[in-house]
Amino acid sequence: MKLFGTDGVRGKAGDFLDAITVLKLAKAAGIYFRKHSTTKKILVGKDTRRSGYMIENALVSGLTAVGYDVIQIGPMPTPAIAYLTESMRCDAGIMISASHNPYEDNGIKFFDNHGDKLNTDCEEAIEAIFNDSELMQTEQVTGRNIGASKRIDDVIGRYIVSIKSSFPRDLNLSGMRIVLDCANGAAYKVGPTILQELGADVIVVNNKPDGFNINEDCGAMHPEYIGKIVREYRADIGLALDGDADRLVIIDEKGEVVDGDKLIGALCNYLNEQKLLKGNGCVATVMSNKALEDYLSSKGIELFRSNVGDKYVLEVMKEKGINFGGEQSGHIIFSDTAKTGDGLASSLQVLALILKSGKKASEVLNPFELYPQILHNMKVTEKIPLDKIKGLEEILKPIREKGIRDLIRYSGTENKIRLLLEGKNKKEVEDAMETLKSFFKKVL
C-alpha cells in the first residue's frame, strides 16, 4: 500500500484514510521514531476538520500501543507543530491536516525532533514497517510499557511569543488596518491574537470553524473574497491563510491579489537590504516565473530552483546555506524563524517591509513585471517517460532557441501531463504551446 505523497499522507477521510489505516500508520511511525528516542513523547496537533477527531484518536491508540506518550494540543497551525515539537523536546510531531483541500480530505504530516519534515528516506522506512505485519505485531508493548496521553491547551502562548519575536522591535502595527481571512482553519485563534497584540486594527473573517467549512470559498484558495472587504473597509492590506496556516496570499490596498513570485522577490530584496539574507541567494520552485530570477539577478542575488513542495525548497535552502525561499503558491520560508512555510510569520515580514518602505502594499509588492506564462494540463492514456518520447527534443530545440523556458512533467496523482511555457514574447509563447499540445496529442 502506497502511503506517502508529496506532503505526508493525504486522502479522503474514512476511505483511504480510515481509522484502521491511521492506527497502523501511527504504530509504524512510533516504531520508527523509537529507534532514536530520547523523551518517549510525540506531539499531535490538528486543523478544524470534523474527521480530525477520528484520526487523532486513532493516532493516539497506535502510538501508545508501541510505548509512546502523546501530547495533544488541539487546533494549531502546521508551523506551530514544527516549532513546538523542538521546543517541547519531543521525539516527533504530527499534524493532522489536508492543508488547502476541502473538508472531506484529511492528512498526516510528520516532523522529526528538530521540527523538520521527514525526508523521502524516512517516509520509505515508515512505509516498510507499515507493510511488515510480523514486525508490527512483535513491536507492540504490554503492561507498564503502554504509553499514556494528555491534552494541553495553553501552548498557544509559546507559539505566539515565537512569532511576535520575529517582528522588528522598533516597529508596531498601530494605525494599520488589516483584513485577516483565517479560512475557518487552524489559525482562527492565534492569527487575530498576534496581529492585535502588535497593535493592528484587525478585521477578522472566516474564523468560525464548524468542522465542514474549512477552506470553503475562503482563505488562500479564494482571496477574491477578502479583496472586496479590503476595499469596503479601506484597509491597508489583506492576509489570506489556508486551512493549516502554512500558506499566505496577500491582497493589496486596492483589493488585488499580489502574485506569489512578486511577493518572494520583494521579500528577498528586503532581507538583502536589511543585511539579513544569508547565502546571497533565494530558493523557489521550477514553477516560478523567470522574471523573478532576472529581478533577483539584477540585485546580485542568485535564484536556486527546487522541485514543487515546501519541503524540497527547504532541502535546497539547507544545502546552499540560504535562509529564505518559497513557492509562488504562498508557502514562504524564513528559516531563521520557522521550520516550514508559515503564513503568520510571513505576514509579519510583509508588514515590516511595508512599514519600513513607507509605501503602499501595491507599490512595494510589485517590484517587477512577470513574463507571459502559459500552463496547460492534458489527459493522457499512458505516462511514457519523457526521455523515451521520440521527437520531443527536436520539438523543444527551436522553442528553447527563442528564449522560451519549458517545464514538462506528469501529474503525481492523475493521468495528466502538465505543460508550462514562458518567455518575454507572448505570441511566441502561445504559438509554442500550440505546437506542444499538437505534438503530445499525437504521441500520448
Short mmCIF file of C-alpha atoms in Angstrom, two decimals:
data_model
loop_
_atom_site.label_atom_id
_atom_site.label_comp_id
_atom_site.label_asym_id
_atom_site.label_seq_id
_atom_site.Cartn_x
_atom_site.Cartn_y
_atom_site.Cartn_z
CA MET A 1 0.00 0.00 0.00
CA LYS A 2 1.46 3.34 -1.08
CA LEU A 3 1.02 5.87 1.73
CA PHE A 4 3.20 8.96 1.37
CA GLY A 5 2.74 11.60 -1.29
CA THR A 6 4.46 14.94 -1.83
CA ASP A 7 3.45 16.23 1.61
CA GLY A 8 2.84 13.42 4.08
CA VAL A 9 -0.12 11.06 3.86
CA ARG A 10 -3.29 12.53 2.41
CA GLY A 11 -6.64 11.21 1.19
CA LYS A 12 -10.38 11.09 1.70
CA ALA A 13 -11.13 10.72 5.42
CA GLY A 14 -12.96 7.48 6.24
CA ASP A 15 -11.98 5.97 2.89
CA PHE A 16 -8.25 5.89 2.08
CA LEU A 17 -7.55 7.48 5.45
CA ASP A 18 -9.74 5.35 7.73
CA ALA A 19 -9.26 4.65 11.44
CA ILE A 20 -7.57 1.27 10.96
CA THR A 21 -5.05 2.61 8.44
CA VAL A 22 -4.25 5.57 10.69
CA LEU A 23 -3.77 3.31 13.73
CA LYS A 24 -1.37 1.10 11.76
CA LEU A 25 0.47 4.15 10.44
CA ALA A 26 0.83 5.51 13.98
CA LYS A 27 2.27 2.20 15.19
CA ALA A 28 4.72 2.11 12.27
CA ALA A 29 5.79 5.72 12.87
CA GLY A 30 6.16 5.06 16.59
CA ILE A 31 8.35 2.01 15.94
CA TYR A 32 10.48 4.10 13.59
CA PHE A 33 10.90 7.09 15.93
CA ARG A 34 11.54 4.80 18.90
CA LYS A 35 14.91 3.79 17.41
CA HIS A 36 16.31 7.23 18.26
CA SER A 37 14.01 8.15 21.13
CA THR A 38 15.21 10.44 23.91
CA THR A 39 11.96 11.55 25.59
CA LYS A 40 9.29 8.98 24.59
CA LYS A 41 6.96 11.91 23.76
CA ILE A 42 5.20 12.74 20.49
CA LEU A 43 3.23 15.94 19.89
CA VAL A 44 -0.06 15.82 17.96
CA GLY A 45 -1.94 18.82 16.57
CA LYS A 46 -4.71 19.23 14.00
CA ASP A 47 -6.73 21.68 11.97
CA THR A 48 -10.51 22.14 12.29
CA ARG A 49 -11.89 19.28 10.17
CA ARG A 50 -14.50 17.04 11.80
CA SER A 51 -12.54 13.96 10.74
CA GLY A 52 -9.64 15.20 12.86
CA TYR A 53 -11.29 13.67 15.93
CA MET A 54 -11.32 10.19 14.37
CA ILE A 55 -7.76 10.46 13.11
CA GLU A 56 -6.41 11.95 16.34
CA ASN A 57 -7.85 9.14 18.46
CA ALA A 58 -6.52 6.50 16.06
CA LEU A 59 -3.06 8.10 16.18
CA VAL A 60 -3.12 8.12 19.99
CA SER A 61 -4.12 4.45 20.06
CA GLY A 62 -1.35 3.41 17.68
CA LEU A 63 1.38 5.47 19.34
CA THR A 64 0.53 4.39 22.90
CA ALA A 65 0.38 0.77 21.70
CA VAL A 66 4.09 0.92 20.92
CA GLY A 67 5.03 2.75 24.11
CA TYR A 68 4.80 6.46 23.27
CA ASP A 69 3.32 9.17 25.46
CA VAL A 70 1.24 11.56 23.38
CA ILE A 71 0.71 15.28 23.93
CA GLN A 72 -2.45 16.55 22.22
CA ILE A 73 -2.67 20.31 21.69
CA GLY A 74 -5.79 20.64 19.52
CA PRO A 75 -6.21 23.02 16.58
CA MET A 76 -2.92 24.77 15.79
CA PRO A 77 -1.16 25.82 12.56
CA THR A 78 1.20 23.32 10.93
CA PRO A 79 4.26 25.56 11.54
CA ALA A 80 3.32 25.69 15.23
CA ILE A 81 3.64 21.90 15.42
CA ALA A 82 7.10 22.13 13.83
CA TYR A 83 8.17 24.79 16.34
CA LEU A 84 6.63 23.17 19.42
CA THR A 85 8.00 19.69 18.63
CA GLU A 86 11.52 21.01 19.05
CA SER A 87 10.65 23.48 21.82
CA MET A 88 8.93 20.83 23.96
CA ARG A 89 11.75 18.29 23.39
CA CYS A 90 9.52 15.70 21.69
CA ASP A 91 10.87 12.82 19.63
CA ALA A 92 8.49 13.78 16.81
CA GLY A 93 5.49 15.90 15.91
CA ILE A 94 2.40 15.01 13.92
CA MET A 95 -0.01 17.43 12.23
CA ILE A 96 -3.45 16.24 11.14
CA SER A 97 -4.40 18.36 8.13
CA ALA A 98 -5.04 18.27 4.41
CA SER A 99 -3.90 21.89 4.12
CA HIS A 100 -5.89 23.72 1.42
CA ASN A 101 -8.04 20.70 0.45
CA PRO A 102 -11.81 20.60 1.17
CA TYR A 103 -13.10 19.21 4.48
CA GLU A 104 -13.74 15.72 3.07
CA ASP A 105 -10.00 15.13 2.82
CA ASN A 106 -7.50 14.91 5.64
CA GLY A 107 -3.84 14.16 6.03
CA ILE A 108 -0.96 13.39 8.37
CA LYS A 109 2.35 15.27 8.31
CA PHE A 110 5.33 14.09 10.34
CA PHE A 111 8.14 16.17 11.84
CA ASP A 112 11.37 14.93 13.41
CA ASN A 113 12.70 16.06 16.79
CA HIS A 114 14.21 19.19 15.20
CA GLY A 115 10.84 20.21 13.76
CA ASP A 116 11.81 19.34 10.19
CA LYS A 117 9.56 17.48 7.77
CA LEU A 118 10.70 13.93 7.14
CA ASN A 119 12.73 13.29 4.01
CA THR A 120 11.84 10.60 1.50
CA ASP A 121 14.15 8.00 3.08
CA CYS A 122 12.41 8.34 6.46
CA GLU A 123 8.98 8.10 4.85
CA GLU A 124 10.01 4.96 2.98
CA ALA A 125 11.31 3.43 6.24
CA ILE A 126 7.97 4.05 7.97
CA GLU A 127 6.10 2.65 4.99
CA ALA A 128 8.26 -0.51 5.07
CA ILE A 129 7.41 -1.03 8.76
CA PHE A 130 3.71 -0.41 7.99
CA ASN A 131 3.79 -3.25 5.44
CA ASP A 132 5.66 -5.67 7.75
CA SER A 133 2.81 -7.36 9.67
CA GLU A 134 5.10 -9.53 11.77
CA LEU A 135 7.24 -6.60 12.93
CA MET A 136 4.13 -4.54 13.70
CA GLN A 137 2.88 -7.33 15.93
CA THR A 138 6.12 -8.11 17.76
CA GLU A 139 6.92 -4.43 18.46
CA GLN A 140 3.71 -3.83 20.44
CA VAL A 141 4.23 -3.33 24.18
CA THR A 142 2.32 -4.52 27.24
CA GLY A 143 1.78 -3.70 30.89
CA ARG A 144 3.63 -0.68 32.27
CA ASN A 145 5.25 -0.05 28.89
CA ILE A 146 1.99 1.07 27.25
CA GLY A 147 2.02 4.80 26.68
CA ALA A 148 -0.32 7.50 28.02
CA SER A 149 -1.83 10.64 26.53
CA LYS A 150 -2.72 14.07 27.84
CA ARG A 151 -4.23 17.21 26.38
CA ILE A 152 -2.53 20.59 26.88
CA ASP A 153 -4.46 23.75 26.00
CA ASP A 154 -2.01 26.52 26.90
CA VAL A 155 0.83 26.00 24.39
CA ILE A 156 -0.70 28.58 22.06
CA GLY A 157 1.13 31.23 24.08
CA ARG A 158 4.55 29.76 23.26
CA TYR A 159 3.88 29.94 19.54
CA ILE A 160 2.51 33.49 19.76
CA VAL A 161 5.65 34.68 21.56
CA SER A 162 7.87 32.96 18.99
CA ILE A 163 6.10 34.59 16.02
CA LYS A 164 5.92 38.04 17.62
CA SER A 165 9.65 37.93 18.37
CA SER A 166 10.34 37.74 14.62
CA PHE A 167 8.80 41.20 14.14
CA PRO A 168 11.28 44.12 14.39
CA ARG A 169 11.22 45.57 17.91
CA ASP A 170 11.36 49.14 16.59
CA LEU A 171 8.06 48.69 14.72
CA ASN A 172 4.42 48.19 15.66
CA LEU A 173 1.21 47.83 13.70
CA SER A 174 -0.57 50.76 15.29
CA GLY A 175 -2.55 52.63 12.65
CA MET A 176 -2.62 49.69 10.22
CA ARG A 177 -5.99 48.27 9.25
CA ILE A 178 -5.66 44.61 8.28
CA VAL A 179 -8.24 42.15 6.97
CA LEU A 180 -7.36 38.61 8.09
CA ASP A 181 -9.04 35.58 6.50
CA CYS A 182 -8.47 32.51 8.69
CA ALA A 183 -10.11 30.10 6.20
CA ASN A 184 -12.12 28.65 9.12
CA GLY A 185 -8.94 26.74 9.85
CA ALA A 186 -6.19 26.18 12.38
CA ALA A 187 -5.19 29.86 12.83
CA TYR A 188 -8.65 31.08 13.83
CA LYS A 189 -7.45 31.85 17.38
CA VAL A 190 -3.74 32.50 17.07
CA GLY A 191 -3.84 34.68 13.93
CA PRO A 192 -6.03 37.53 15.24
CA THR A 193 -4.28 37.43 18.62
CA ILE A 194 -0.80 38.03 17.14
CA LEU A 195 -1.89 40.96 14.97
CA GLN A 196 -3.96 42.58 17.72
CA GLU A 197 -1.16 42.28 20.28
CA LEU A 198 1.13 44.11 17.86
CA GLY A 199 -1.37 46.98 17.69
CA ALA A 200 -3.19 46.43 14.40
CA ASP A 201 -6.83 47.25 13.73
CA VAL A 202 -7.87 43.76 12.62
CA ILE A 203 -11.00 42.85 10.70
CA VAL A 204 -11.24 39.07 11.07
CA VAL A 205 -13.30 36.92 8.69
CA ASN A 206 -13.88 33.18 8.39
CA ASN A 207 -12.84 32.45 11.96
CA LYS A 208 -15.84 30.33 12.95
CA PRO A 209 -14.97 26.73 12.02
CA ASP A 210 -17.76 24.15 12.23
CA GLY A 211 -15.79 21.11 11.08
CA PHE A 212 -17.00 21.36 7.50
CA ASN A 213 -16.37 24.94 6.32
CA ILE A 214 -12.55 24.87 6.28
CA ASN A 215 -11.26 26.45 3.01
CA GLU A 216 -14.85 26.69 1.73
CA ASP A 217 -14.98 29.70 -0.63
CA CYS A 218 -12.47 31.49 1.57
CA GLY A 219 -8.83 31.78 2.59
CA ALA A 220 -5.77 31.48 0.37
CA MET A 221 -7.68 29.45 -2.23
CA HIS A 222 -10.29 32.21 -2.68
CA PRO A 223 -8.53 35.52 -1.95
CA GLU A 224 -11.02 37.42 -4.09
CA TYR A 225 -13.43 37.15 -1.14
CA ILE A 226 -11.45 39.49 1.08
CA GLY A 227 -10.45 41.71 -1.82
CA LYS A 228 -13.95 43.17 -1.60
CA ILE A 229 -13.68 43.57 2.17
CA VAL A 230 -10.31 45.32 1.88
CA ARG A 231 -11.87 47.88 -0.47
CA GLU A 232 -15.03 48.21 1.61
CA TYR A 233 -13.16 48.94 4.86
CA ARG A 234 -10.34 50.84 3.13
CA ALA A 235 -7.84 48.51 4.74
CA ASP A 236 -4.10 48.75 4.18
CA ILE A 237 -3.74 45.07 3.35
CA GLY A 238 -5.49 41.70 3.33
CA LEU A 239 -3.93 38.46 4.59
CA ALA A 240 -5.46 35.16 3.44
CA LEU A 241 -4.32 31.92 5.11
CA ASP A 242 -5.18 28.36 4.20
CA GLY A 243 -6.63 25.67 6.45
CA ASP A 244 -3.42 24.84 8.31
CA ALA A 245 -1.93 28.36 8.00
CA ASP A 246 1.30 27.36 6.28
CA ARG A 247 0.32 29.32 3.18
CA LEU A 248 -0.20 33.06 2.70
CA VAL A 249 -1.78 35.09 -0.08
CA ILE A 250 -1.54 38.90 0.09
CA ILE A 251 -4.23 41.32 -1.10
CA ASP A 252 -3.08 44.90 -1.56
CA GLU A 253 -4.99 48.05 -0.55
CA LYS A 254 -6.69 48.09 -3.97
CA GLY A 255 -8.18 44.67 -3.27
CA GLU A 256 -5.95 42.98 -5.83
CA VAL A 257 -4.08 39.70 -5.25
CA VAL A 258 -0.29 40.03 -5.12
CA ASP A 259 1.44 37.46 -7.32
CA GLY A 260 3.44 34.91 -5.32
CA ASP A 261 6.63 35.36 -7.32
CA LYS A 262 6.47 39.14 -6.90
CA LEU A 263 6.00 38.62 -3.17
CA ILE A 264 9.08 36.38 -2.99
CA GLY A 265 11.10 38.92 -4.95
CA ALA A 266 10.07 41.86 -2.78
CA LEU A 267 10.74 39.99 0.47
CA CYS A 268 14.10 38.66 -0.71
CA ASN A 269 15.28 42.13 -1.73
CA TYR A 270 14.04 43.50 1.62
CA LEU A 271 16.07 40.89 3.54
CA ASN A 272 19.09 41.67 1.39
CA GLU A 273 18.79 45.42 2.06
CA GLN A 274 18.44 44.75 5.78
CA LYS A 275 21.57 42.57 5.58
CA LEU A 276 19.54 39.62 6.86
CA LEU A 277 19.79 37.43 3.73
CA LYS A 278 22.18 34.52 4.15
CA GLY A 279 23.99 32.75 1.33
CA ASN A 280 23.33 35.63 -1.08
CA GLY A 281 20.58 33.53 -2.62
CA CYS A 282 16.94 32.57 -2.70
CA VAL A 283 15.19 29.27 -3.42
CA ALA A 284 12.00 28.97 -5.48
CA THR A 285 10.49 26.05 -7.36
CA VAL A 286 10.65 25.10 -11.02
CA MET A 287 7.21 26.74 -11.35
CA SER A 288 8.43 30.26 -10.56
CA ASN A 289 8.49 32.84 -13.34
CA LYS A 290 11.88 33.60 -14.92
CA ALA A 291 11.19 37.29 -14.34
CA LEU A 292 11.79 36.58 -10.64
CA GLU A 293 15.18 35.08 -11.49
CA ASP A 294 16.13 38.09 -13.64
CA TYR A 295 14.93 40.57 -11.00
CA LEU A 296 16.97 38.95 -8.25
CA SER A 297 19.99 38.71 -10.55
CA SER A 298 19.78 42.48 -11.08
CA LYS A 299 20.11 42.82 -7.30
CA GLY A 300 23.12 40.50 -7.18
CA ILE A 301 21.07 37.63 -5.72
CA GLU A 302 21.19 34.10 -7.16
CA LEU A 303 17.98 32.08 -7.57
CA PHE A 304 18.12 28.32 -7.00
CA ARG A 305 15.22 26.10 -8.05
CA SER A 306 13.76 23.06 -6.32
CA ASN A 307 11.01 20.56 -7.02
CA VAL A 308 7.46 21.61 -6.16
CA GLY A 309 6.77 21.35 -2.41
CA ASP A 310 7.94 23.43 0.51
CA LYS A 311 9.98 20.56 1.97
CA TYR A 312 12.02 20.46 -1.25
CA VAL A 313 12.51 24.22 -1.08
CA LEU A 314 13.83 23.79 2.45
CA GLU A 315 16.18 20.98 1.41
CA VAL A 316 17.86 23.23 -1.19
CA MET A 317 17.96 26.11 1.31
CA LYS A 318 19.90 23.91 3.74
CA GLU A 319 22.17 22.61 1.01
CA LYS A 320 23.05 26.15 -0.16
CA GLY A 321 23.18 27.80 3.28
CA ILE A 322 20.24 30.08 2.43
CA ASN A 323 17.65 31.34 4.93
CA PHE A 324 14.86 32.41 2.57
CA GLY A 325 12.78 30.69 -0.09
CA GLY A 326 9.25 29.89 -1.13
CA GLU A 327 6.67 28.76 -3.62
CA GLN A 328 4.57 31.05 -5.78
CA SER A 329 1.51 29.33 -4.26
CA GLY A 330 2.17 31.09 -0.94
CA HIS A 331 4.48 28.82 1.06
CA ILE A 332 7.14 31.29 2.23
CA ILE A 333 10.01 30.05 4.40
CA PHE A 334 12.07 32.27 6.69
CA SER A 335 14.23 29.52 8.18
CA ASP A 336 15.62 31.78 10.91
CA THR A 337 12.05 31.98 12.24
CA ALA A 338 10.18 28.87 11.12
CA LYS A 339 10.92 25.27 10.13
CA THR A 340 8.39 25.26 7.30
CA GLY A 341 6.10 27.60 5.40
CA ASP A 342 4.41 29.84 8.00
CA GLY A 343 1.62 32.16 6.89
CA LEU A 344 1.68 34.23 10.08
CA ALA A 345 5.48 34.62 10.27
CA SER A 346 5.48 35.60 6.59
CA SER A 347 2.67 38.10 7.22
CA LEU A 348 4.75 39.92 9.82
CA GLN A 349 7.72 40.16 7.46
CA VAL A 350 5.47 41.58 4.73
CA LEU A 351 4.07 44.14 7.18
CA ALA A 352 7.58 45.08 8.33
CA LEU A 353 8.61 45.60 4.70
CA ILE A 354 5.63 47.89 4.07
CA LEU A 355 6.22 49.92 7.22
CA LYS A 356 9.95 50.36 6.58
CA SER A 357 9.37 51.34 2.95
CA GLY A 358 6.77 53.97 3.80
CA LYS A 359 4.88 52.90 0.65
CA LYS A 360 1.54 51.25 -0.02
CA ALA A 361 1.34 47.49 -0.47
CA SER A 362 0.52 47.84 -4.19
CA GLU A 363 3.77 49.75 -4.75
CA VAL A 364 6.27 47.83 -2.65
CA LEU A 365 4.94 44.34 -3.53
CA ASN A 366 5.05 44.94 -7.28
CA PRO A 367 8.81 45.11 -7.94
CA PHE A 368 8.85 43.68 -11.48
CA GLU A 369 6.59 42.57 -14.32
CA LEU A 370 6.06 38.86 -14.96
CA TYR A 371 6.89 37.27 -18.27
CA PRO A 372 3.95 35.74 -20.18
CA GLN A 373 3.44 32.21 -18.88
CA ILE A 374 1.03 29.51 -20.05
CA LEU A 375 0.21 26.36 -18.09
CA HIS A 376 -1.81 23.66 -19.83
CA ASN A 377 -2.88 20.24 -18.49
CA MET A 378 -3.65 17.37 -20.88
CA LYS A 379 -5.16 13.97 -20.10
CA VAL A 380 -3.01 11.07 -21.26
CA THR A 381 -3.65 7.35 -21.69
CA GLU A 382 -0.13 6.38 -20.63
CA LYS A 383 2.71 8.13 -18.79
CA ILE A 384 5.56 7.33 -21.16
CA PRO A 385 8.87 8.55 -19.67
CA LEU A 386 9.70 11.88 -21.32
CA ASP A 387 13.18 10.74 -22.34
CA LYS A 388 11.58 7.84 -24.22
CA ILE A 389 9.26 10.02 -26.34
CA LYS A 390 10.67 10.22 -29.86
CA GLY A 391 10.81 13.66 -31.40
CA LEU A 392 10.34 15.63 -28.17
CA GLU A 393 13.84 17.10 -28.13
CA GLU A 394 13.51 18.09 -31.79
CA ILE A 395 10.24 19.91 -30.99
CA LEU A 396 11.74 21.69 -27.96
CA LYS A 397 15.01 22.80 -29.59
CA PRO A 398 13.60 25.71 -31.67
CA ILE A 399 11.34 26.72 -28.76
CA ARG A 400 14.31 26.98 -26.42
CA GLU A 401 16.34 28.84 -29.03
CA LYS A 402 13.75 31.64 -28.81
CA GLY A 403 14.50 32.01 -25.10
CA ILE A 404 11.29 30.27 -24.01
CA ARG A 405 11.56 28.31 -20.74
CA ASP A 406 9.76 24.97 -20.68
CA LEU A 407 8.70 22.66 -17.86
CA ILE A 408 7.04 19.38 -18.81
CA ARG A 409 6.06 16.86 -16.17
CA TYR A 410 3.40 14.29 -15.36
CA SER A 411 0.93 14.74 -12.52
CA GLY A 412 1.80 12.62 -9.50
CA THR A 413 -1.82 11.70 -8.80
CA GLU A 414 -3.67 11.83 -12.14
CA ASN A 415 -3.19 10.63 -15.74
CA LYS A 416 -2.23 14.12 -16.89
CA ILE A 417 0.79 15.82 -18.37
CA ARG A 418 1.48 19.40 -17.32
CA LEU A 419 2.96 21.77 -19.89
CA LEU A 420 4.42 25.10 -18.82
CA LEU A 421 5.98 27.64 -21.17
CA GLU A 422 7.12 31.19 -20.52
CA GLY A 423 9.04 33.87 -22.35
CA LYS A 424 9.17 37.60 -22.97
CA ASN A 425 7.12 37.47 -26.20
CA LYS A 426 3.52 36.42 -25.54
CA LYS A 427 2.74 35.49 -29.15
CA GLU A 428 5.81 33.25 -29.39
CA VAL A 429 4.81 31.51 -26.13
CA GLU A 430 1.25 30.95 -27.39
CA ASP A 431 2.49 29.54 -30.71
CA ALA A 432 4.95 27.26 -28.94
CA MET A 433 2.20 25.94 -26.67
CA GLU A 434 0.00 25.09 -29.67
CA THR A 435 2.94 23.20 -31.17
CA LEU A 436 3.48 21.24 -27.95
CA LYS A 437 -0.23 20.47 -27.48
CA SER A 438 -0.45 19.14 -31.03
CA PHE A 439 2.68 17.00 -30.53
CA PHE A 440 1.54 15.42 -27.25
CA LYS A 441 -1.96 14.82 -28.57
CA LYS A 442 -0.44 12.56 -31.20
CA VAL A 443 2.10 10.69 -29.05
CA LEU A 444 0.15 10.34 -25.79
#
